[in-house]
Amino acid sequence: MFEKVLIANRGEIALRIHRACRDMGIRTVAVHSTADANAMHVRLADESVCIGPPPARDSYLNTAAILSAATITGAEAIHPGLGFLAENADFAATVEEHGFTFIGPSAEHIRLMGNKVAAKETASRLGIATVPGSAGAVRDLATAEAAARAIGYPVLIKASAGGGGRGMKVARERDELARMLPIAQNEAAAFFGSGDVYLERHLERPRHIEIQILGDGQGGIVHLGERDCSLQRSHQKVLEESPSPALNAAERDRLGALAVAALSELGYKSLGTLEFLYQDGGFFFIEMNTRIQVEHPVTEMITDIDLVLEQIRVAAGGDFEFSQRDVKFHGHAIECRINAENPVSFRPSPGKIVHYHPPGGLGVRVDSAVYHGYSIPPYYDSLVGKLIVHGKTRGECLMRLKRALDEFVIDGIETTVPLFQALVRQKEIIDGDYHIHWLEEYLARAAKS
């Protein structure tokens, strides 16, 4: 097992990784920008190194600075967290070339599955159905128009090199495609360093279902159930739950078997998530994330398996301590992403937190790196923390979520807590009868009222 791990990230995920390391007796190194000098993960880590000024390109995306920090502190492994360099195959390869262990998949698998076009081609080869789309990246309007005619409007323009809603635009007809294509390309280039985009059929009422897997690199794969991530705004997940209220046991088993078979053939190592659109009984592969996910706690709550700990164990060459038959699902879990945003306009709200009181009690978990007096910097994403609740049933889970949201106090900045307080009282959410466009339709109706 490693003795010291450098955490190449910030915020709540850096703190989450630190905690898993400490649970294993591993010392940690925090890297940070000057804007994050007082961040919680920096305060708690055994050592910390400032790697640059606030802009991410000069700090959290600065490979040379991160490797230098690992060298001077004697770290043996680097955990990339999520976002930033987590799905950068060149970074993973460089880490290994410099004698450190990259806590994640191989650079080859990141390159293969991290590129959305290549991932779809691989999924098709492995026998997984995909959403109808372009044969590859579309780099000019003529190619895009030809692909859209073959696919059929409406189409979704998506970034090849990344996800999270960045570089993603809907085009319902030719003129809209002409307007949206350069916007999507420019956004993709700005966020992922590549302006390549591709087209997919835009499904009108699908659910977004993903399945969590863990591989040992030797063909051993276990799946840890699905997460329903259908509550989205601007293609970004807002609330996740597990198990999905839309699936029955047979569909769940079918999806799990599909994921295990596909990733076993690849010899995949580490955590990964296969994401699907689900509509009319069919699963359509859309992408794979080769990293820990923001929403991983809902899986931990229903399996009692520490995903980050297992990811570190596998990276260190350890064997699985459980088999597929040992994985038991119990109860229901829901996660709300609490952002520093106005709950109506979604305008970012950085600033100083003057009062902070997270909820507690049985079945309530808050993953956050903020504290009383902490200032949310304006340079990064607006995530304040994640509220995760668990109950024996979905109904109990929803009631516990209502109570926890009412207890949550974050003063000094605006947050999306009021939005979630309203959402958990909507009939469609209570019934589990929603799709990936439902939230934006709800917000549009609320804006008119």
Coordinates of C-alpha atoms in Angstrom, one line a residue:
M1 CA 0.0 0.0 0.0
F2 CA 1.1 3.6 -0.7
E3 CA 2.6 5.6 2.2
K4 CA 1.9 9.0 0.7
V5 CA -0.6 10.2 -2.0
L6 CA -0.7 13.6 -3.6
I7 CA -4.3 14.8 -4.3
A8 CA -4.3 16.8 -7.6
N9 CA -7.6 18.5 -7.0
R10 CA -9.6 20.9 -4.8
G11 CA -12.8 21.3 -2.9
E12 CA -15.0 18.6 -1.6
I13 CA -13.6 15.8 -3.8
A14 CA -10.0 16.6 -2.5
L15 CA -11.3 16.3 1.1
R16 CA -13.2 13.1 0.2
I17 CA -9.9 11.5 -1.1
H18 CA -8.0 12.7 1.9
R19 CA -10.4 11.0 4.2
A20 CA -10.2 7.7 2.3
C21 CA -6.4 7.9 2.5
R22 CA -6.4 8.6 6.2
D23 CA -8.8 5.6 6.7
M24 CA -6.1 3.5 5.1
G25 CA -3.2 5.0 7.1
I26 CA -1.9 6.9 4.1
R27 CA -0.4 10.3 4.4
T28 CA -1.6 13.0 2.1
V29 CA -0.2 15.9 0.1
A30 CA -2.6 18.7 -0.9
V31 CA -1.8 21.0 -3.8
H32 CA -3.5 24.3 -4.1
S33 CA -3.7 27.6 -5.9
T34 CA -3.2 30.8 -4.0
A35 CA -7.0 31.2 -3.9
D36 CA -7.3 28.0 -2.0
A37 CA -4.6 28.6 0.6
N38 CA -7.2 28.3 3.4
A39 CA -9.2 25.5 1.9
M40 CA -10.2 22.6 4.2
H41 CA -8.3 19.9 2.3
V42 CA -5.2 22.1 2.6
R43 CA -5.7 22.5 6.4
L44 CA -6.1 18.8 7.0
A45 CA -3.5 17.3 4.7
D46 CA -0.2 16.2 6.2
E47 CA 1.7 18.5 3.7
S48 CA 0.6 21.1 1.2
V49 CA 2.2 22.8 -1.8
C50 CA 1.1 25.9 -3.6
I51 CA 1.3 25.2 -7.3
G52 CA 0.2 28.6 -8.8
P53 CA -2.2 31.5 -9.0
P54 CA -6.0 31.1 -9.1
P55 CA -6.6 30.4 -12.8
A56 CA -6.9 26.6 -13.2
R57 CA -4.6 26.6 -16.3
D58 CA -1.8 27.9 -14.1
S59 CA -2.4 25.6 -11.1
Y60 CA -4.7 22.6 -11.2
L61 CA -4.0 22.0 -14.9
N62 CA -0.3 22.7 -14.5
T63 CA 1.2 19.2 -15.0
A64 CA 4.8 20.3 -14.3
A65 CA 3.9 22.0 -11.0
I66 CA 1.9 19.0 -9.9
L67 CA 4.8 16.6 -10.7
S68 CA 7.3 18.9 -9.0
A69 CA 5.1 18.9 -5.9
A70 CA 5.0 15.1 -5.9
T71 CA 8.7 14.9 -6.3
I72 CA 9.7 17.3 -3.5
T73 CA 7.2 15.7 -1.0
G74 CA 8.1 12.1 -1.8
A75 CA 4.6 11.1 -2.9
E76 CA 4.3 7.7 -4.5
A77 CA 0.9 8.1 -6.2
I78 CA -1.2 10.9 -7.6
H79 CA -5.0 10.9 -7.3
P80 CA -6.6 13.2 -9.9
G81 CA -10.0 13.4 -8.4
L82 CA -12.6 14.5 -10.9
G83 CA -12.6 17.3 -13.5
F84 CA -9.3 19.1 -14.2
L85 CA -6.8 16.4 -15.3
A86 CA -8.8 13.3 -14.2
E87 CA -9.6 12.2 -17.7
N88 CA -6.5 13.5 -19.4
A89 CA -4.7 10.5 -20.9
D90 CA -1.5 12.5 -21.5
F91 CA -1.4 13.5 -17.8
A92 CA -1.9 9.8 -16.7
A93 CA 0.9 8.7 -19.0
T94 CA 3.2 11.4 -17.8
V95 CA 2.5 10.6 -14.1
E96 CA 3.5 6.9 -14.8
E97 CA 6.5 7.9 -16.9
H98 CA 7.9 9.9 -14.0
G99 CA 7.7 7.0 -11.6
F100 CA 4.4 7.7 -9.8
T101 CA 1.3 5.6 -9.8
F102 CA -1.7 7.2 -11.4
I103 CA -4.8 6.3 -9.2
G104 CA -7.2 5.6 -12.1
P105 CA -7.4 3.7 -15.3
S106 CA -4.5 3.3 -17.7
A107 CA -3.8 6.1 -20.1
E108 CA -4.8 3.7 -22.9
H109 CA -8.3 3.2 -21.5
I110 CA -8.7 6.9 -20.7
R111 CA -7.8 7.7 -24.3
L112 CA -10.1 4.9 -25.6
M113 CA -13.2 5.6 -23.5
G114 CA -12.6 9.3 -22.5
N115 CA -13.0 10.4 -26.1
K116 CA -16.8 10.2 -26.6
V117 CA -16.5 9.3 -30.3
A118 CA -14.0 6.5 -29.7
A119 CA -16.1 5.3 -26.7
K120 CA -19.2 4.9 -28.8
E121 CA -17.2 3.0 -31.5
T122 CA -15.8 0.7 -28.8
A123 CA -19.3 0.2 -27.2
S124 CA -20.7 -0.7 -30.6
R125 CA -17.9 -3.2 -31.2
L126 CA -18.6 -4.7 -27.8
G127 CA -22.3 -5.2 -28.7
I128 CA -23.8 -2.3 -26.7
A129 CA -26.5 -0.3 -28.4
T130 CA -25.7 3.4 -28.9
V131 CA -27.8 6.5 -29.7
P132 CA -27.8 7.0 -33.5
G133 CA -25.2 9.6 -34.3
S134 CA -22.5 10.7 -36.7
A135 CA -19.8 8.3 -37.7
G136 CA -17.2 10.4 -36.1
A137 CA -16.3 14.0 -35.3
V138 CA -17.9 16.7 -37.5
R139 CA -15.5 19.6 -38.2
D140 CA -17.5 21.7 -40.6
L141 CA -21.1 22.6 -41.4
A142 CA -21.4 20.6 -44.5
T143 CA -20.4 17.4 -42.7
A144 CA -22.7 18.2 -39.8
E145 CA -25.6 18.9 -42.1
A146 CA -25.1 15.6 -43.9
A147 CA -24.9 13.7 -40.6
A148 CA -28.0 15.5 -39.3
R149 CA -30.0 14.5 -42.4
A150 CA -29.0 10.9 -41.9
I151 CA -29.8 10.9 -38.2
G152 CA -32.9 13.0 -38.3
Y153 CA -33.7 16.2 -36.4
P154 CA -33.6 17.2 -33.6
V155 CA -29.9 16.5 -33.0
L156 CA -27.6 17.0 -30.1
I157 CA -24.1 18.5 -30.7
K158 CA -21.7 17.1 -28.1
A159 CA -18.0 17.6 -27.3
S160 CA -15.8 14.6 -28.1
A161 CA -13.3 15.2 -25.4
G162 CA -15.4 15.9 -22.3
G163 CA -18.8 16.0 -20.7
G164 CA -20.7 17.8 -17.9
G165 CA -22.9 19.7 -20.4
R166 CA -19.9 21.7 -21.8
G167 CA -20.0 22.0 -25.6
M168 CA -23.5 20.5 -25.8
K169 CA -26.2 22.2 -27.9
V170 CA -29.5 21.1 -29.4
A171 CA -30.4 21.8 -33.0
R172 CA -33.9 21.3 -34.1
E173 CA -33.5 22.3 -37.8
R174 CA -30.7 23.3 -40.3
D175 CA -30.5 27.0 -39.5
E176 CA -30.2 26.2 -35.8
L177 CA -27.4 23.7 -36.5
A178 CA -25.5 26.4 -38.4
R179 CA -25.8 28.7 -35.4
M180 CA -25.0 26.2 -32.7
L181 CA -22.2 24.3 -34.3
P182 CA -19.5 27.0 -33.9
I183 CA -20.7 27.8 -30.4
A184 CA -20.4 24.2 -29.3
Q185 CA -17.0 23.9 -31.0
N186 CA -15.6 27.0 -29.3
E187 CA -17.0 25.9 -25.9
A188 CA -15.5 22.4 -26.3
A189 CA -12.1 23.9 -27.2
A190 CA -12.2 26.3 -24.2
F191 CA -13.0 23.6 -21.6
F192 CA -11.3 20.5 -23.0
G193 CA -8.6 21.8 -25.3
S194 CA -10.2 20.2 -28.3
G195 CA -13.0 21.7 -30.5
D196 CA -14.0 18.3 -31.9
V197 CA -17.8 17.6 -31.6
Y198 CA -20.1 14.9 -32.9
L199 CA -23.9 14.6 -33.4
E200 CA -26.5 12.3 -31.7
R201 CA -30.2 11.9 -32.1
H202 CA -31.9 14.1 -29.5
L203 CA -34.3 11.8 -27.6
E204 CA -37.3 13.7 -26.3
R205 CA -38.2 11.9 -23.0
P206 CA -35.4 9.6 -21.9
R207 CA -34.0 9.0 -18.5
H208 CA -30.3 9.2 -17.8
I209 CA -29.2 6.0 -16.1
E210 CA -25.5 5.2 -15.3
I211 CA -24.0 2.1 -13.8
Q212 CA -20.9 2.0 -11.5
I213 CA -18.2 -0.5 -12.2
L214 CA -14.9 -1.4 -10.6
G215 CA -12.2 -3.4 -12.5
D216 CA -9.0 -5.0 -11.3
G217 CA -7.2 -4.8 -14.6
Q218 CA -7.1 -8.6 -14.9
G219 CA -10.6 -9.0 -16.4
G220 CA -12.3 -9.0 -13.0
I221 CA -15.2 -6.6 -13.0
V222 CA -18.0 -6.0 -10.5
H223 CA -20.9 -3.6 -10.9
L224 CA -22.3 -1.7 -8.0
G225 CA -25.7 -0.9 -9.3
E226 CA -27.2 2.0 -11.2
R227 CA -27.8 5.7 -10.5
D228 CA -30.6 7.7 -12.0
C229 CA -29.3 11.2 -13.0
S230 CA -32.3 12.4 -14.9
L231 CA -32.9 15.6 -13.1
Q232 CA -30.7 18.0 -15.1
R233 CA -30.4 21.6 -16.0
S234 CA -28.3 22.7 -19.0
H235 CA -27.2 19.1 -19.4
Q236 CA -25.7 19.1 -15.9
K237 CA -26.8 16.8 -13.2
V238 CA -28.7 18.4 -10.3
L239 CA -30.0 15.4 -8.3
E240 CA -29.1 11.7 -8.4
E241 CA -30.8 8.7 -6.8
S242 CA -30.2 5.0 -6.5
P243 CA -31.8 2.7 -7.3
S244 CA -33.6 4.2 -10.3
P245 CA -37.4 4.4 -9.7
A246 CA -37.8 3.6 -13.5
L247 CA -36.1 0.2 -13.5
N248 CA -37.3 -3.2 -12.3
A249 CA -35.0 -6.0 -11.1
A250 CA -34.8 -7.7 -14.5
E251 CA -33.8 -4.4 -16.2
R252 CA -31.2 -3.7 -13.5
D253 CA -29.6 -7.2 -13.9
R254 CA -29.6 -6.8 -17.7
L255 CA -27.8 -3.5 -17.5
G256 CA -25.3 -4.8 -14.9
A257 CA -24.5 -7.9 -17.0
L258 CA -24.0 -5.7 -20.1
A259 CA -21.5 -3.4 -18.3
V260 CA -19.6 -6.3 -16.7
A261 CA -19.2 -8.2 -20.0
A262 CA -18.0 -5.1 -21.9
L263 CA -15.5 -3.9 -19.4
S264 CA -14.2 -7.5 -18.7
E265 CA -13.2 -7.7 -22.4
L266 CA -11.3 -4.5 -22.1
G267 CA -9.4 -5.6 -19.0
Y268 CA -10.4 -2.3 -17.4
K269 CA -8.8 -1.2 -14.1
S270 CA -10.2 1.2 -11.5
L271 CA -13.6 2.9 -11.1
G272 CA -15.6 3.7 -14.2
T273 CA -19.2 4.7 -15.0
L274 CA -21.1 3.7 -18.2
E275 CA -23.8 6.2 -18.9
F276 CA -27.0 5.4 -20.9
L277 CA -30.2 7.0 -22.1
Y278 CA -33.2 4.8 -21.2
Q279 CA -36.4 5.1 -23.2
D280 CA -39.2 2.7 -24.0
G281 CA -37.4 -0.2 -22.4
G282 CA -34.1 0.3 -24.4
F283 CA -30.7 1.3 -23.1
F284 CA -28.5 3.4 -25.4
F285 CA -24.9 4.0 -24.4
I286 CA -23.8 7.6 -24.6
E287 CA -20.4 7.8 -22.8
M288 CA -18.1 6.4 -20.2
N289 CA -16.5 8.4 -17.4
T290 CA -13.1 7.0 -16.4
R291 CA -12.9 8.6 -13.0
I292 CA -14.7 8.9 -9.7
Q293 CA -18.1 10.6 -10.2
V294 CA -19.5 13.6 -8.2
E295 CA -22.6 11.4 -7.4
H296 CA -20.6 8.4 -6.1
P297 CA -22.0 8.8 -2.5
V298 CA -25.4 7.5 -3.4
T299 CA -23.8 4.2 -4.4
E300 CA -21.8 4.1 -1.2
M301 CA -25.0 4.6 0.8
I302 CA -26.8 1.6 -0.7
T303 CA -23.8 -0.8 -0.8
D304 CA -21.7 0.2 2.2
I305 CA -18.7 0.1 -0.1
D306 CA -16.1 3.0 0.0
L307 CA -15.5 3.6 -3.7
V308 CA -12.5 5.9 -3.2
L309 CA -10.8 3.5 -0.9
E310 CA -11.4 0.6 -3.3
Q311 CA -10.0 2.7 -6.1
I312 CA -6.8 3.4 -4.2
R313 CA -6.6 -0.3 -3.2
V314 CA -6.8 -1.4 -6.8
A315 CA -4.2 1.2 -7.9
A316 CA -1.8 -0.2 -5.4
G317 CA -2.2 -3.7 -6.9
G318 CA -4.6 -5.0 -4.3
D319 CA -7.2 -7.7 -5.0
F320 CA -10.9 -7.2 -4.6
E321 CA -12.1 -7.9 -1.1
F322 CA -15.6 -8.8 -2.4
S323 CA -17.2 -10.5 -5.4
Q324 CA -20.3 -9.7 -7.3
R325 CA -22.3 -12.0 -5.1
D326 CA -21.1 -10.1 -2.0
V327 CA -22.6 -6.8 -3.3
K328 CA -25.9 -6.2 -1.6
F329 CA -28.2 -3.2 -2.2
H330 CA -30.2 -1.9 0.6
G331 CA -32.6 1.0 0.9
H332 CA -32.7 4.1 -1.2
A333 CA -30.3 7.1 -1.5
I334 CA -30.7 10.6 -3.0
E335 CA -28.1 13.3 -3.5
C336 CA -28.6 17.0 -4.1
R337 CA -25.8 19.1 -5.4
I338 CA -25.9 22.4 -3.4
N339 CA -24.4 25.2 -5.5
A340 CA -23.4 28.8 -4.7
E341 CA -26.0 30.1 -7.1
N342 CA -29.2 32.2 -7.1
P343 CA -31.9 29.5 -7.0
V344 CA -34.0 31.2 -9.7
S345 CA -31.5 32.8 -12.2
F346 CA -28.6 30.4 -11.3
R347 CA -26.2 33.4 -11.3
P348 CA -23.0 32.4 -9.4
S349 CA -22.8 33.7 -5.9
P350 CA -19.2 33.5 -4.6
G351 CA -18.4 35.2 -1.3
K352 CA -18.0 34.6 2.5
I353 CA -20.1 32.2 4.4
V354 CA -21.1 33.9 7.6
H355 CA -23.2 31.1 9.1
Y356 CA -23.0 27.4 8.3
H357 CA -25.0 24.6 9.9
P358 CA -25.2 21.3 8.0
P359 CA -28.1 18.9 8.7
G360 CA -27.5 15.7 10.6
G361 CA -29.3 12.7 12.0
L362 CA -29.7 9.1 11.0
G363 CA -29.1 8.5 7.3
V364 CA -27.9 12.1 6.5
R365 CA -24.5 12.8 5.0
V366 CA -23.0 16.1 3.8
D367 CA -19.8 16.0 1.6
S368 CA -18.5 19.6 1.7
A369 CA -15.2 21.4 2.2
V370 CA -16.7 24.7 3.3
Y371 CA -16.9 26.0 6.9
H372 CA -18.0 29.0 8.9
G373 CA -16.1 32.0 7.6
Y374 CA -14.9 30.3 4.4
S375 CA -15.0 32.3 1.2
I376 CA -16.2 30.6 -2.0
P377 CA -13.7 31.7 -4.7
P378 CA -15.1 33.0 -8.0
Y379 CA -12.6 31.0 -10.1
Y380 CA -13.9 27.5 -10.0
D381 CA -17.2 25.6 -10.2
S382 CA -20.0 26.7 -7.8
L383 CA -20.4 23.4 -5.9
V384 CA -20.8 24.1 -2.1
G385 CA -21.4 20.5 -1.2
K386 CA -23.5 17.5 -1.6
L387 CA -26.4 16.5 0.6
I388 CA -26.9 12.7 0.6
V389 CA -29.7 11.0 2.4
H390 CA -30.6 7.3 2.9
G391 CA -33.8 5.5 3.9
K392 CA -35.1 2.0 4.0
T393 CA -37.6 3.0 1.2
R394 CA -37.7 5.8 -1.4
G395 CA -40.6 7.3 0.5
E396 CA -38.7 7.4 3.8
C397 CA -35.7 8.8 1.9
L398 CA -37.7 11.7 0.4
M399 CA -39.2 12.6 3.8
R400 CA -35.7 12.6 5.3
L401 CA -34.4 14.7 2.5
K402 CA -37.2 17.3 3.1
R403 CA -36.2 17.5 6.8
A404 CA -32.5 17.8 6.0
L405 CA -33.0 20.6 3.5
D406 CA -35.0 22.5 6.0
E407 CA -32.2 22.1 8.5
F408 CA -29.5 23.3 6.1
V409 CA -28.2 26.8 6.9
I410 CA -25.7 28.6 4.6
D411 CA -25.8 32.4 5.1
G412 CA -23.7 35.0 3.3
I413 CA -24.1 33.6 -0.2
E414 CA -27.1 32.5 -2.2
T415 CA -27.5 28.7 -2.7
T416 CA -29.8 26.3 -4.5
V417 CA -31.2 24.9 -1.3
P418 CA -34.6 26.7 -1.9
L419 CA -34.8 25.0 -5.3
F420 CA -34.5 21.6 -3.8
Q421 CA -37.0 22.4 -1.1
A422 CA -39.5 23.1 -3.9
L423 CA -38.5 20.1 -6.0
V424 CA -39.0 17.5 -3.4
R425 CA -42.6 18.6 -3.0
Q426 CA -43.5 18.2 -6.7
K427 CA -45.7 15.3 -7.6
E428 CA -43.5 14.0 -10.4
I429 CA -40.4 13.9 -8.1
I430 CA -42.4 12.2 -5.4
D431 CA -43.7 9.6 -7.9
G432 CA -40.3 9.2 -9.6
D433 CA -41.9 10.1 -12.9
Y434 CA -39.5 12.5 -14.6
H435 CA -37.0 12.6 -17.5
I436 CA -33.9 14.6 -18.5
H437 CA -35.9 17.6 -19.8
W438 CA -38.4 17.7 -16.9
L439 CA -36.5 20.2 -14.7
E440 CA -36.0 22.7 -17.5
E441 CA -39.7 22.5 -18.3
Y442 CA -40.5 23.0 -14.6
L443 CA -38.2 26.0 -14.4
A444 CA -39.8 27.5 -17.5
R445 CA -43.3 27.1 -16.0
A446 CA -42.1 28.6 -12.7
A447 CA -40.6 31.6 -14.5
K448 CA -43.9 32.4 -16.1
S449 CA -46.0 32.1 -12.9

